[in-house]
Tab-separated table of C-alpha atoms in Angstrom:
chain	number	residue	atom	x	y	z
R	135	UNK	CA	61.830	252.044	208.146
R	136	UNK	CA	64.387	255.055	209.355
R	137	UNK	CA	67.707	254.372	208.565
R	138	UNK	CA	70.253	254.628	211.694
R	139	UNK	CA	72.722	256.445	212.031
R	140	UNK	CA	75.420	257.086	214.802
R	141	UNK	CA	75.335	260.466	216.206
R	142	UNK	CA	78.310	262.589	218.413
R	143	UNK	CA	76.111	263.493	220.751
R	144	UNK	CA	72.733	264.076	221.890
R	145	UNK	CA	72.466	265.802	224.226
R	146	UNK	CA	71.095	269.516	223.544
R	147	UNK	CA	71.296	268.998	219.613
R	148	UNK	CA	71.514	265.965	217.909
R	149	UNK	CA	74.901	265.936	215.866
R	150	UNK	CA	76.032	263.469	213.218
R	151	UNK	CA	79.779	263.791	211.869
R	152	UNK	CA	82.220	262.165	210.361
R	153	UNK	CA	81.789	259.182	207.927
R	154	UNK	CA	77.802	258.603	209.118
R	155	UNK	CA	77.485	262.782	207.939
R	156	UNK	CA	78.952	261.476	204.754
R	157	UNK	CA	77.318	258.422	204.370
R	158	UNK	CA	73.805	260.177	205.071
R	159	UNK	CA	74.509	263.045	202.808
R	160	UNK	CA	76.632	262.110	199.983
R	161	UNK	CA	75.922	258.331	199.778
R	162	UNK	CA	72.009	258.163	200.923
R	163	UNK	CA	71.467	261.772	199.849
R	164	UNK	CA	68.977	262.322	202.545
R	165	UNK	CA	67.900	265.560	202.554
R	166	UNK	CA	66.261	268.471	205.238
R	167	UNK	CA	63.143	267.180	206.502
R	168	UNK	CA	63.933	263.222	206.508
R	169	UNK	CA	63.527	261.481	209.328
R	170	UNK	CA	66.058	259.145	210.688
R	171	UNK	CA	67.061	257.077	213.750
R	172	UNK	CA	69.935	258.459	215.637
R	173	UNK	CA	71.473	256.145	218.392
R	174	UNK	CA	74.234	257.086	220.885
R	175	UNK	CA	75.652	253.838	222.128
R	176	UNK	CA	72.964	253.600	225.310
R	177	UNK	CA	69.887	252.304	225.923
R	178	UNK	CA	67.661	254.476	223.382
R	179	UNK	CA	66.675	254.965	219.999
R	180	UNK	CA	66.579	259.002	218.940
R	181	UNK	CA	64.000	259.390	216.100
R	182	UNK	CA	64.421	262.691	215.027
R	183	UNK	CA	63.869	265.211	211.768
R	184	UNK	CA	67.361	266.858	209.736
R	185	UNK	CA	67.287	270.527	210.084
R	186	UNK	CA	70.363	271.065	208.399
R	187	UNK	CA	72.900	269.018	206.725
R	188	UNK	CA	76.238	270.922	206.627
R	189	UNK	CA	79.643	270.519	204.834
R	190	UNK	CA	80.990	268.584	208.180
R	191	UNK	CA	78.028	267.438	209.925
R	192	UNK	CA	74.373	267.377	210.303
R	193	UNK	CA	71.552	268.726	212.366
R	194	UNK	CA	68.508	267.006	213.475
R	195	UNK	CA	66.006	267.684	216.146
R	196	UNK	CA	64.344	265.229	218.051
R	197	UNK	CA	60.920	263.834	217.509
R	198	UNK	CA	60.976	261.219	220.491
R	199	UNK	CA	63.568	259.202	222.670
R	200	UNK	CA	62.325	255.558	222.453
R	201	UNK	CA	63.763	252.422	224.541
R	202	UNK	CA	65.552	250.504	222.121
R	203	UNK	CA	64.652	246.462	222.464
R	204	UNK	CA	67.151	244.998	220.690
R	205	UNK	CA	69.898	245.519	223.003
R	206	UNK	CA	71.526	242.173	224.785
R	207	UNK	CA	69.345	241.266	228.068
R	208	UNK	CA	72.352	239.503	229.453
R	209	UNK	CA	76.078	240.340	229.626
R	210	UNK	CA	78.583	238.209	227.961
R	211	UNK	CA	81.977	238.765	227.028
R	212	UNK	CA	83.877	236.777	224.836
R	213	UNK	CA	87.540	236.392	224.989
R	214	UNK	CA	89.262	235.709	221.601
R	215	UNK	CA	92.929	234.773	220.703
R	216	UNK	CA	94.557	236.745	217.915
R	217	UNK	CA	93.629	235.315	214.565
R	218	UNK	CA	93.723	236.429	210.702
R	219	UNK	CA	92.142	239.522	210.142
R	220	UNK	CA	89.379	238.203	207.828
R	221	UNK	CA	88.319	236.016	210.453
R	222	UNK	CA	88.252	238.541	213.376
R	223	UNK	CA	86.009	240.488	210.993
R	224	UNK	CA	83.783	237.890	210.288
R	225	UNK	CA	84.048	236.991	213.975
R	226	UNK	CA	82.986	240.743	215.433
R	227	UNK	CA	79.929	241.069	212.406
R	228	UNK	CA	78.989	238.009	214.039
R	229	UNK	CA	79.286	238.556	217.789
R	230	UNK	CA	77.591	242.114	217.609
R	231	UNK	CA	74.636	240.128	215.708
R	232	UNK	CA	74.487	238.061	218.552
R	233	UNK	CA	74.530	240.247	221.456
R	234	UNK	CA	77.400	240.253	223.260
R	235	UNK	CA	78.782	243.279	225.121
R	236	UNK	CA	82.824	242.554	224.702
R	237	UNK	CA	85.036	241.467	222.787
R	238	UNK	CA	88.332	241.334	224.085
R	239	UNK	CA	91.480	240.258	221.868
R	240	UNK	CA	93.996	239.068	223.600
R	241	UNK	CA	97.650	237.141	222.889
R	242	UNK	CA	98.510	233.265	223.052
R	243	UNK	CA	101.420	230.871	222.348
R	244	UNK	CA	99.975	229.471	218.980
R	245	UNK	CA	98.565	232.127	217.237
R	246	UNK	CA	99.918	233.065	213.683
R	247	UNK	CA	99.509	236.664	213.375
R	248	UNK	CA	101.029	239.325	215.087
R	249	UNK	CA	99.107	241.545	217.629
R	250	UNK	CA	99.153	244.783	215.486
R	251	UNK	CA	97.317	242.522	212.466
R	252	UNK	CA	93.449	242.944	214.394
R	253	UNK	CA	93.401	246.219	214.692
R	254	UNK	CA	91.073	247.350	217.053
R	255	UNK	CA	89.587	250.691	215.232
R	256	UNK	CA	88.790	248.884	212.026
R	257	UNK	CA	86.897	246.073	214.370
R	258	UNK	CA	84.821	248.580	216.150
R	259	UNK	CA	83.866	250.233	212.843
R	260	UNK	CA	82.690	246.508	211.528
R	261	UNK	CA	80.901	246.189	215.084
R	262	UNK	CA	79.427	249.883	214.583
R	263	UNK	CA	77.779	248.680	211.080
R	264	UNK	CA	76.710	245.672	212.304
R	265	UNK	CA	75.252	246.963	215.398
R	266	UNK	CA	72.755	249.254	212.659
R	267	UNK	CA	72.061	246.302	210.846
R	268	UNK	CA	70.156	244.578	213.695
R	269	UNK	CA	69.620	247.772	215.448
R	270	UNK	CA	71.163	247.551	218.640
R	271	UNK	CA	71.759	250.935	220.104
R	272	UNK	CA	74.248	249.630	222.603
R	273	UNK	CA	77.491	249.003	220.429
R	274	UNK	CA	79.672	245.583	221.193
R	275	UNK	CA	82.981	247.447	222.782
R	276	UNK	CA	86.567	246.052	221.177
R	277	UNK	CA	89.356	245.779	223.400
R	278	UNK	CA	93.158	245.024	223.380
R	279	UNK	CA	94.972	243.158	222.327
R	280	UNK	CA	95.929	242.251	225.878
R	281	UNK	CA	98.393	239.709	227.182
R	282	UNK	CA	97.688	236.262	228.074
R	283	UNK	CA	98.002	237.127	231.988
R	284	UNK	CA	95.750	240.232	231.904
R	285	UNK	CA	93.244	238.275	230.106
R	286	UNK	CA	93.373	235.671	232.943
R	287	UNK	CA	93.515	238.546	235.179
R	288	UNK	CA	90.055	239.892	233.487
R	289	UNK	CA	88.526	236.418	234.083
R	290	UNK	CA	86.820	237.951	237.580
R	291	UNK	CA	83.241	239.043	238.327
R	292	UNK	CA	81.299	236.262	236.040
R	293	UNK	CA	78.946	234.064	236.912
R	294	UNK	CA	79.833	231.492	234.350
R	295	UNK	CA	83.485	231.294	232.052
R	296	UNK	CA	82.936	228.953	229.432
R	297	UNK	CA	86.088	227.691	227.486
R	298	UNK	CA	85.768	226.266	223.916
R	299	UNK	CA	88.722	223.541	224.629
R	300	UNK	CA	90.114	221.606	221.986
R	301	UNK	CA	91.472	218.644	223.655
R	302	UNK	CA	88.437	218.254	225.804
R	303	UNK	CA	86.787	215.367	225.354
R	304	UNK	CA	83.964	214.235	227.879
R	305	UNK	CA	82.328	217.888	228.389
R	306	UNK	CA	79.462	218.905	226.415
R	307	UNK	CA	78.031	222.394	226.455
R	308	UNK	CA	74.681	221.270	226.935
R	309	UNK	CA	75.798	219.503	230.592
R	310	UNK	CA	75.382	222.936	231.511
R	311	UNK	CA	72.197	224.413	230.260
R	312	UNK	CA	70.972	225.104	233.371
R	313	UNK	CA	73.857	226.997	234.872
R	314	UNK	CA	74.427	228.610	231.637
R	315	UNK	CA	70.404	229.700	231.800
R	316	UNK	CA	70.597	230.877	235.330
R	317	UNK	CA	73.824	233.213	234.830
R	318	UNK	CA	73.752	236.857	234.312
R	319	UNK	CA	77.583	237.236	233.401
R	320	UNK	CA	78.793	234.882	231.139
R	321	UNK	CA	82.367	234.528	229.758
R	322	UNK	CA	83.348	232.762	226.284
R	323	UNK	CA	86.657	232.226	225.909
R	324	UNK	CA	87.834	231.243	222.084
R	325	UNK	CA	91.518	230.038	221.179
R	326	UNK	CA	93.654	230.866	218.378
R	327	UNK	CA	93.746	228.914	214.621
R	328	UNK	CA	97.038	226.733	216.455
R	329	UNK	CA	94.906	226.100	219.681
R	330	UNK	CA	96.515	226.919	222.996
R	331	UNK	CA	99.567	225.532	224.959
R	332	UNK	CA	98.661	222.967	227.389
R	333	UNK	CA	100.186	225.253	230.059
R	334	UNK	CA	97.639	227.703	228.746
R	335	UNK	CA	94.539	225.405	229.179
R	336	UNK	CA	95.471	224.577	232.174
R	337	UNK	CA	95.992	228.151	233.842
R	338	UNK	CA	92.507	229.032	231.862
R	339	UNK	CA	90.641	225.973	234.038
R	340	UNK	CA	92.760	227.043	237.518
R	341	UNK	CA	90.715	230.320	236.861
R	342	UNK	CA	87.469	228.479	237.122
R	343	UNK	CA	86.364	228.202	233.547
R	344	UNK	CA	84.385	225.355	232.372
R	345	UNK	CA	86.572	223.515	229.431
R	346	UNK	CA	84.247	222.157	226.653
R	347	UNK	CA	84.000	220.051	223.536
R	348	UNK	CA	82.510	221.083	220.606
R	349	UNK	CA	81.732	218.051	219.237
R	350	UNK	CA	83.905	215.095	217.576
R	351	UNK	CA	85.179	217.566	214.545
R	352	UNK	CA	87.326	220.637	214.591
R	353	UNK	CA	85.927	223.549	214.347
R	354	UNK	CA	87.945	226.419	212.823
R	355	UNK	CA	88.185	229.363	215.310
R	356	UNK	CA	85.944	231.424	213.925
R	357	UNK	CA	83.217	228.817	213.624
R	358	UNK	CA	83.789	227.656	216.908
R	359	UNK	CA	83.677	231.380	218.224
R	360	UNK	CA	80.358	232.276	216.216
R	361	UNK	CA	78.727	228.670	216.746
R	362	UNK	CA	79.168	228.786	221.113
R	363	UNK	CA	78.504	232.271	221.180
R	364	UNK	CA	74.881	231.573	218.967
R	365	UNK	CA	74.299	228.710	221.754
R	366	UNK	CA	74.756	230.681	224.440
R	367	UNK	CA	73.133	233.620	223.152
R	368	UNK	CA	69.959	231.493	221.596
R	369	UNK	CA	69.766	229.509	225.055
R	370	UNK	CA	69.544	232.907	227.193
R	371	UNK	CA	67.476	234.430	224.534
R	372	UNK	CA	70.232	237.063	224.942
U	126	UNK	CA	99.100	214.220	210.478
U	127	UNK	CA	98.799	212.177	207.420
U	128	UNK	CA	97.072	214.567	204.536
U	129	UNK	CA	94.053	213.968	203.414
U	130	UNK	CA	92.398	212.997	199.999
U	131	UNK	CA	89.616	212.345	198.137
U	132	UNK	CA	90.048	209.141	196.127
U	133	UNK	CA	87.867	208.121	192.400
U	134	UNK	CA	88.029	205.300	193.874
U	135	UNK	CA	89.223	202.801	196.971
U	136	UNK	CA	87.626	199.240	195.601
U	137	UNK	CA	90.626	197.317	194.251
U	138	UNK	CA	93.165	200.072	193.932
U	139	UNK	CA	93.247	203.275	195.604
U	140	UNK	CA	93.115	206.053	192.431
U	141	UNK	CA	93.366	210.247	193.319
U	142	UNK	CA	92.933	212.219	189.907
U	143	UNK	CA	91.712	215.377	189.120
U	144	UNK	CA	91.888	218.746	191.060
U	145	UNK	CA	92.847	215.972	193.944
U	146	UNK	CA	95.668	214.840	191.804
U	147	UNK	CA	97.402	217.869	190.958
U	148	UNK	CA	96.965	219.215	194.394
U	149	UNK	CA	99.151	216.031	195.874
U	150	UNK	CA	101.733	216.130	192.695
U	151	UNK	CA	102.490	219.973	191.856
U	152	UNK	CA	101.228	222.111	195.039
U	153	UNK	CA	102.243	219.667	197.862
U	154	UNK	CA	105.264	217.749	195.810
U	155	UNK	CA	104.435	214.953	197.525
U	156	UNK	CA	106.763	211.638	196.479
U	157	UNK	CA	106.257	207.981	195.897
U	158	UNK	CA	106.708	206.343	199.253
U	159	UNK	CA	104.548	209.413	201.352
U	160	UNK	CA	101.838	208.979	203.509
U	161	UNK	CA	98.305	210.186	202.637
U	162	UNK	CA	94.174	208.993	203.816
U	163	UNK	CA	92.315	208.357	201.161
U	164	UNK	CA	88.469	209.135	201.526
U	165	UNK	CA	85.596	207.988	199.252
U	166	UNK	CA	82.869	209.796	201.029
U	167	UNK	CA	81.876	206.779	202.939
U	168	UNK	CA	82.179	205.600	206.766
U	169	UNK	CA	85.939	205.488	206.332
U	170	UNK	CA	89.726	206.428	206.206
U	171	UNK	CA	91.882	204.593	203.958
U	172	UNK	CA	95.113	205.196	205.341
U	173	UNK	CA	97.966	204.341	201.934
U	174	UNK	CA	101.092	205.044	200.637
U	175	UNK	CA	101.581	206.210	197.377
U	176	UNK	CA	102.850	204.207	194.921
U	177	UNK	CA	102.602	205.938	191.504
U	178	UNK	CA	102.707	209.715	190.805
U	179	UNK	CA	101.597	209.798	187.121
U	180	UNK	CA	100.695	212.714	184.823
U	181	UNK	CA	96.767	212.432	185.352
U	182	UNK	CA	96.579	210.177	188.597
U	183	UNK	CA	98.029	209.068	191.711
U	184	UNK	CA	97.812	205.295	192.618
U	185	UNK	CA	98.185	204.097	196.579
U	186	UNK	CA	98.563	200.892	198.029
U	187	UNK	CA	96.310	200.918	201.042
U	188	UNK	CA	97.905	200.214	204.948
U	189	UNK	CA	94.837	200.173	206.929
U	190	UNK	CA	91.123	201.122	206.685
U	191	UNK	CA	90.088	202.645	209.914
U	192	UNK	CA	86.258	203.310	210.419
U	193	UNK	CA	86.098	207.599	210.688
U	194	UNK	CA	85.537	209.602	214.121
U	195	UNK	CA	84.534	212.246	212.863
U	196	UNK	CA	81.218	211.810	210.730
U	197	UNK	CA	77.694	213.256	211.909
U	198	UNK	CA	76.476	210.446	214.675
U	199	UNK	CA	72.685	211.724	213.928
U	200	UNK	CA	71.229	213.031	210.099
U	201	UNK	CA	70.676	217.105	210.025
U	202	UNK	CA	69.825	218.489	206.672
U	203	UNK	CA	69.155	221.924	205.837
U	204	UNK	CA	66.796	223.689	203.420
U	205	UNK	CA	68.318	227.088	202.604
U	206	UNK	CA	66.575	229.260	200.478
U	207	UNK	CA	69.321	231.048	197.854
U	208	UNK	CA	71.283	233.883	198.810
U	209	UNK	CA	74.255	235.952	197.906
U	210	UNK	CA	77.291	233.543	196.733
U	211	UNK	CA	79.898	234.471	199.366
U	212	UNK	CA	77.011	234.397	201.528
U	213	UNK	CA	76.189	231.064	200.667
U	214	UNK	CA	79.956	229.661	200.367
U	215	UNK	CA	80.112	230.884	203.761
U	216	UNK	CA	77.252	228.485	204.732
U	217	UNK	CA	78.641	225.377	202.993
U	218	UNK	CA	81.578	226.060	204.706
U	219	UNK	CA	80.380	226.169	208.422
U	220	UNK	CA	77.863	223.460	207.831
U	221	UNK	CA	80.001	221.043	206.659
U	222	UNK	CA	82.015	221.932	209.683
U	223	UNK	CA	78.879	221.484	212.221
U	224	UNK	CA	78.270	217.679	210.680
U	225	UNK	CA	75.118	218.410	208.213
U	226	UNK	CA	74.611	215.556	205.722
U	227	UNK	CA	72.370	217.346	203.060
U	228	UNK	CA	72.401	220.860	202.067
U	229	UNK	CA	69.051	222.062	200.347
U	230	UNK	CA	68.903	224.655	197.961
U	231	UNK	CA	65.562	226.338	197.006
U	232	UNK	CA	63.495	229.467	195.515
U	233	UNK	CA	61.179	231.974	197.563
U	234	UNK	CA	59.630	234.447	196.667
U	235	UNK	CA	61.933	237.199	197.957
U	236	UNK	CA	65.093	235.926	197.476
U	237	UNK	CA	67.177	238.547	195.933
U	238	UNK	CA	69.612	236.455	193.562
U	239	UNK	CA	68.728	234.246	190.314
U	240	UNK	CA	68.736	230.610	190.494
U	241	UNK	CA	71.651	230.356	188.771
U	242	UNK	CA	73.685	232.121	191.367
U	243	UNK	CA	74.291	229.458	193.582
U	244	UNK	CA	76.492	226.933	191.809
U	245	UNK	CA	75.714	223.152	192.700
U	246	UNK	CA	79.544	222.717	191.543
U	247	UNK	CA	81.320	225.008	193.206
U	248	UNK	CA	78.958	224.911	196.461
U	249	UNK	CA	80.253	220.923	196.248
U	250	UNK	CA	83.677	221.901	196.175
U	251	UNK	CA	83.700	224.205	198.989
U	252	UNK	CA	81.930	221.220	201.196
U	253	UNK	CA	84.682	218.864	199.583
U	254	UNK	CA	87.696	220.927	201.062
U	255	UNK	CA	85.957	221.863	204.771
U	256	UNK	CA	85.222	218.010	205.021
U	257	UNK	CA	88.946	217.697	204.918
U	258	UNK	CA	89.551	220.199	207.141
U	259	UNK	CA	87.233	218.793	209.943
U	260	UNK	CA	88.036	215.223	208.809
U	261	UNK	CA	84.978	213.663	207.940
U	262	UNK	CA	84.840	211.673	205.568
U	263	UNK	CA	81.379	211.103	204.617
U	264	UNK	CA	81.259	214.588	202.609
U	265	UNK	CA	77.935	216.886	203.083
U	266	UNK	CA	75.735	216.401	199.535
U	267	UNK	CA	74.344	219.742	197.961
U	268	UNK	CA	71.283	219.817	195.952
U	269	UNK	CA	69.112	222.222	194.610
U	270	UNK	CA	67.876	224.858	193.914
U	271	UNK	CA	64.535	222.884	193.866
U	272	UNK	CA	61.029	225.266	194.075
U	273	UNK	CA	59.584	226.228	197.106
U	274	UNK	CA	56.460	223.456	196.322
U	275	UNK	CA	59.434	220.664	195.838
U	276	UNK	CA	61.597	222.009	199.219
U	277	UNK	CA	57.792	221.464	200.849
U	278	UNK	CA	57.348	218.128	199.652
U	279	UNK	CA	60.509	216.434	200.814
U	280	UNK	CA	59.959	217.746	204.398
U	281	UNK	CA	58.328	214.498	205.534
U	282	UNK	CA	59.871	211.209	207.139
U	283	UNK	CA	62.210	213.829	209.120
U	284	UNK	CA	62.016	213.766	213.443
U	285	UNK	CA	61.171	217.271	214.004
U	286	UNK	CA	61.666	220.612	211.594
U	287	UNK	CA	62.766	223.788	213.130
U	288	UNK	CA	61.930	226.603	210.848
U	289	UNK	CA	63.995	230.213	211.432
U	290	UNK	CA	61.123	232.305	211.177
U	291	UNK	CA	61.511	235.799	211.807
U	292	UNK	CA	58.163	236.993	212.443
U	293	UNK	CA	58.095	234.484	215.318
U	294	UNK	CA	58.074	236.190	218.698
U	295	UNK	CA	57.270	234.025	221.809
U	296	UNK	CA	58.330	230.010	220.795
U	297	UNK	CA	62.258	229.899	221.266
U	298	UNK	CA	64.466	226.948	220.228
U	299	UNK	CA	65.388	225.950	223.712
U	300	UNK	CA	61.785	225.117	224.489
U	301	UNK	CA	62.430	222.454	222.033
U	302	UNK	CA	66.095	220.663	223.390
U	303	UNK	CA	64.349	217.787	224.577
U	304	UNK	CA	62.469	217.181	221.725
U	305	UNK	CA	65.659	217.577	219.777
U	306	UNK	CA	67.830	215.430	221.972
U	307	UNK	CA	65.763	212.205	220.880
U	308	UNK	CA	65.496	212.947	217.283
U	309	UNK	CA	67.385	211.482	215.081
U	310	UNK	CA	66.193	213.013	211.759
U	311	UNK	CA	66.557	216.540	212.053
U	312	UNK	CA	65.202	219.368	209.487
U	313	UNK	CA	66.350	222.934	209.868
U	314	UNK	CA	64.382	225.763	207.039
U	315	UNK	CA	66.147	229.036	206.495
U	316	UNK	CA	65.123	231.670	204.643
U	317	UNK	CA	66.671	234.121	201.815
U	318	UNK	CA	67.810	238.136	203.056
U	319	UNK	CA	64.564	239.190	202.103
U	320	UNK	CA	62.758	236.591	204.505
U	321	UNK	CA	59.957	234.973	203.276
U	322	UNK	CA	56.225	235.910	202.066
U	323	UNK	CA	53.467	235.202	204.694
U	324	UNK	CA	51.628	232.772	202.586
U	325	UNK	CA	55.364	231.040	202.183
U	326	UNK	CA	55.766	231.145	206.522
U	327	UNK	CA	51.979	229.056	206.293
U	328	UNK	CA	52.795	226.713	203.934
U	329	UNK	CA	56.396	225.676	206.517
U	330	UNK	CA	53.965	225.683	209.357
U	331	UNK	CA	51.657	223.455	207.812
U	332	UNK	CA	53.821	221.113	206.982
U	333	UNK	CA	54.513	220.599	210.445
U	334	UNK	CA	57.510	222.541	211.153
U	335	UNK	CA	58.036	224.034	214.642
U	336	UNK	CA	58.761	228.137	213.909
U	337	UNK	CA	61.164	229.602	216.617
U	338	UNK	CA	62.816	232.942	216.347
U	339	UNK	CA	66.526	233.551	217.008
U	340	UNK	CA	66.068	236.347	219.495
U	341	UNK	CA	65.305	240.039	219.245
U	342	UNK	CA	68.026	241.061	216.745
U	343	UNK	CA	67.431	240.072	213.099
U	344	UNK	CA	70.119	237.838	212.241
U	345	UNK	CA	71.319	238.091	208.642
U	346	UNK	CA	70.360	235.214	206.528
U	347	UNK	CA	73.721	233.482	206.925
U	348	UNK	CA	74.187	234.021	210.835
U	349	UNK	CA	71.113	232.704	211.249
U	350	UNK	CA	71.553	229.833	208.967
U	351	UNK	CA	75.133	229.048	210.798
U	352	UNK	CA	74.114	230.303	214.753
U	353	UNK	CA	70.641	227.660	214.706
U	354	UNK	CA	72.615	224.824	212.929
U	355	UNK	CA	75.312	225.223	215.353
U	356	UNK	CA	72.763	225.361	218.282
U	357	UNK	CA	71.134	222.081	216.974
U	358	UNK	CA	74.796	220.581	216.424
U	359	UNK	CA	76.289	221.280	219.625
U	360	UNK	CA	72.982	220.465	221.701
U	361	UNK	CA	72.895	216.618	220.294
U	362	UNK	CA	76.526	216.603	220.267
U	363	UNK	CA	76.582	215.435	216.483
């Protein structure tokens, strides 16, 4: 099995810089003539030979372009309230795994951390790694933080918005199998460790989102982000 | 929010000791007269005062016992086969979260740790403390790690057994909700990093368990383990 790596471009040449140059050529020690899997953050997979592995970067040429079929069928987006920064980590390994095309951090009354703690270029290097892992080509994009409003102002454009609600009761996630099966946009959005202001659940439902329970115990954010995401995702076959 | 604590006992008197004793006393300085729940891993909360703060134990005087919300309504146990440590803490962790009462432990043939790596003790522990956290009372058991032949042999008297395999391609888990839905006994097989041996993936089948992959991405050992649980959780709303 090819290892992957992320390549700069390719386009004319195939180019591989940065930490992936170092990683393949100090850390792997791969060497002229290996064969690897670059990937480009679209649809394909690159397979392709090194030519020349450089002080800065590395060469390859291409053996064959190949549709890559681990890429999410569907889109969703998930919408997460600031949390700790070893739970956003664990949160984004986790999300990538699972397919989803977004992940957008964005601010809330309860949260404990401040904005700059998730920082955004770290996540997208855990999403990067992760995307290799299950060998998605198409990398999970990291955005924010953004404020409340602009993330209700983001909430257009789906078919579905489901909200991971604490003080919901009633709703179950599986009530809505069938809608969740017949969308091709979905929306997740996932609170904060303190939960959200009950003037924040209530301007999240005026924007159409479906508020559910999940379950009769409460779930730490991070579970409850990776466990409705892995529904969703396993009930779509995303 | 009253905290909460795991009591030696709740038959005549209501004794804390241990780990659970100096955790009340010297980290939370709580005081004769306080508030706690007591829990003794059964159906209930033991809402008490304390009355004693001694050197090795804490006595209570109990105010009301109040049957618990928040235990699993239907029995899910899981068969995990051993993995890295943090990998499996992780596991206990999320599972004890997502209402599992039993928490299997075995050997396969690729697993990449030693039998020894996965502490019974500490795995305990780390259920012990997320109970608390999602307020259950009724804490999830760990046992193991039995043999592969053993882990085959106690897969009878369950419902249904979904089985994570990842050499599965067509059957998903959603063509099995119904037949989840009116289960009540509920098996779930996961496997170690390295996956399991084909003759291992016959033996699970032949035993009667229902083999459903998790989607076109290969799910590390843990996600897997936490994203199908979850699935399973949320879908019968345990």
């Amino acid at each position: 099995m090819c290892k992957r790596f992320l390549a700069d471009t390719v386009a004319n040449e195939i180019v591989i810089s940065g930490q992936e140059h170092i990683h393949l050529a100090n850390v792997l020690r791969m060497t002229e003539g290996d064969h690897i899997v670059a990937t480009n953050n679209d649809d394909y997979d690159y397979e392709c030979e090194i030519i020349k592995i450089g002080k800065k970067e590395t060469k390859c040429k291409l053996i064959q372009k190949i549709k890559n079929n681990h890429n999410p069928k569907k889109h969703i987006d998930v919408f997460h309230a600031l949390i700790k920064n070893d739970k956003m980590s664990l949160v984004t390994q986790k999300l990538s795994e699972l397919g989803i095309s977004n992940l957008v951090l964005f601010e809330s009354k309860f949260q404990t951390v401040k904005p700059s703690e998730n920082k955004q270029e770290k996540l997208l290097k855990i999403s990067e790694q992760s995307s290799k892992q299950c060998k998605r080509s198409k990398i999970m994009n990291i955005s924010g933080p953004v404020t409340f409003k602009s993330m209700l102002e983001m909430l257009t454009n789906y078919d579905i918005i489901i909200f991971a609600n604490e003080t919901e009761t009633a709703t179950l996630i599986s009530n809505y199998n069938e809608a969740i099966q017949h969308a091709d946009k979905i929306a997740i959005i996932i609170g904060s460790e303190g939960g959200f202001e009950l003037s924040e659940i209530k301007e999240i439902i005026e924007k159409g989102a479906i508020s559910v329970t999940l379950g009769d115990r409460i779930l730490r954010a991070e579970t409850a982000a990776i466990v409705l995401t892995g529904y969703i995702s396993l009930l779509i076959n995303n």
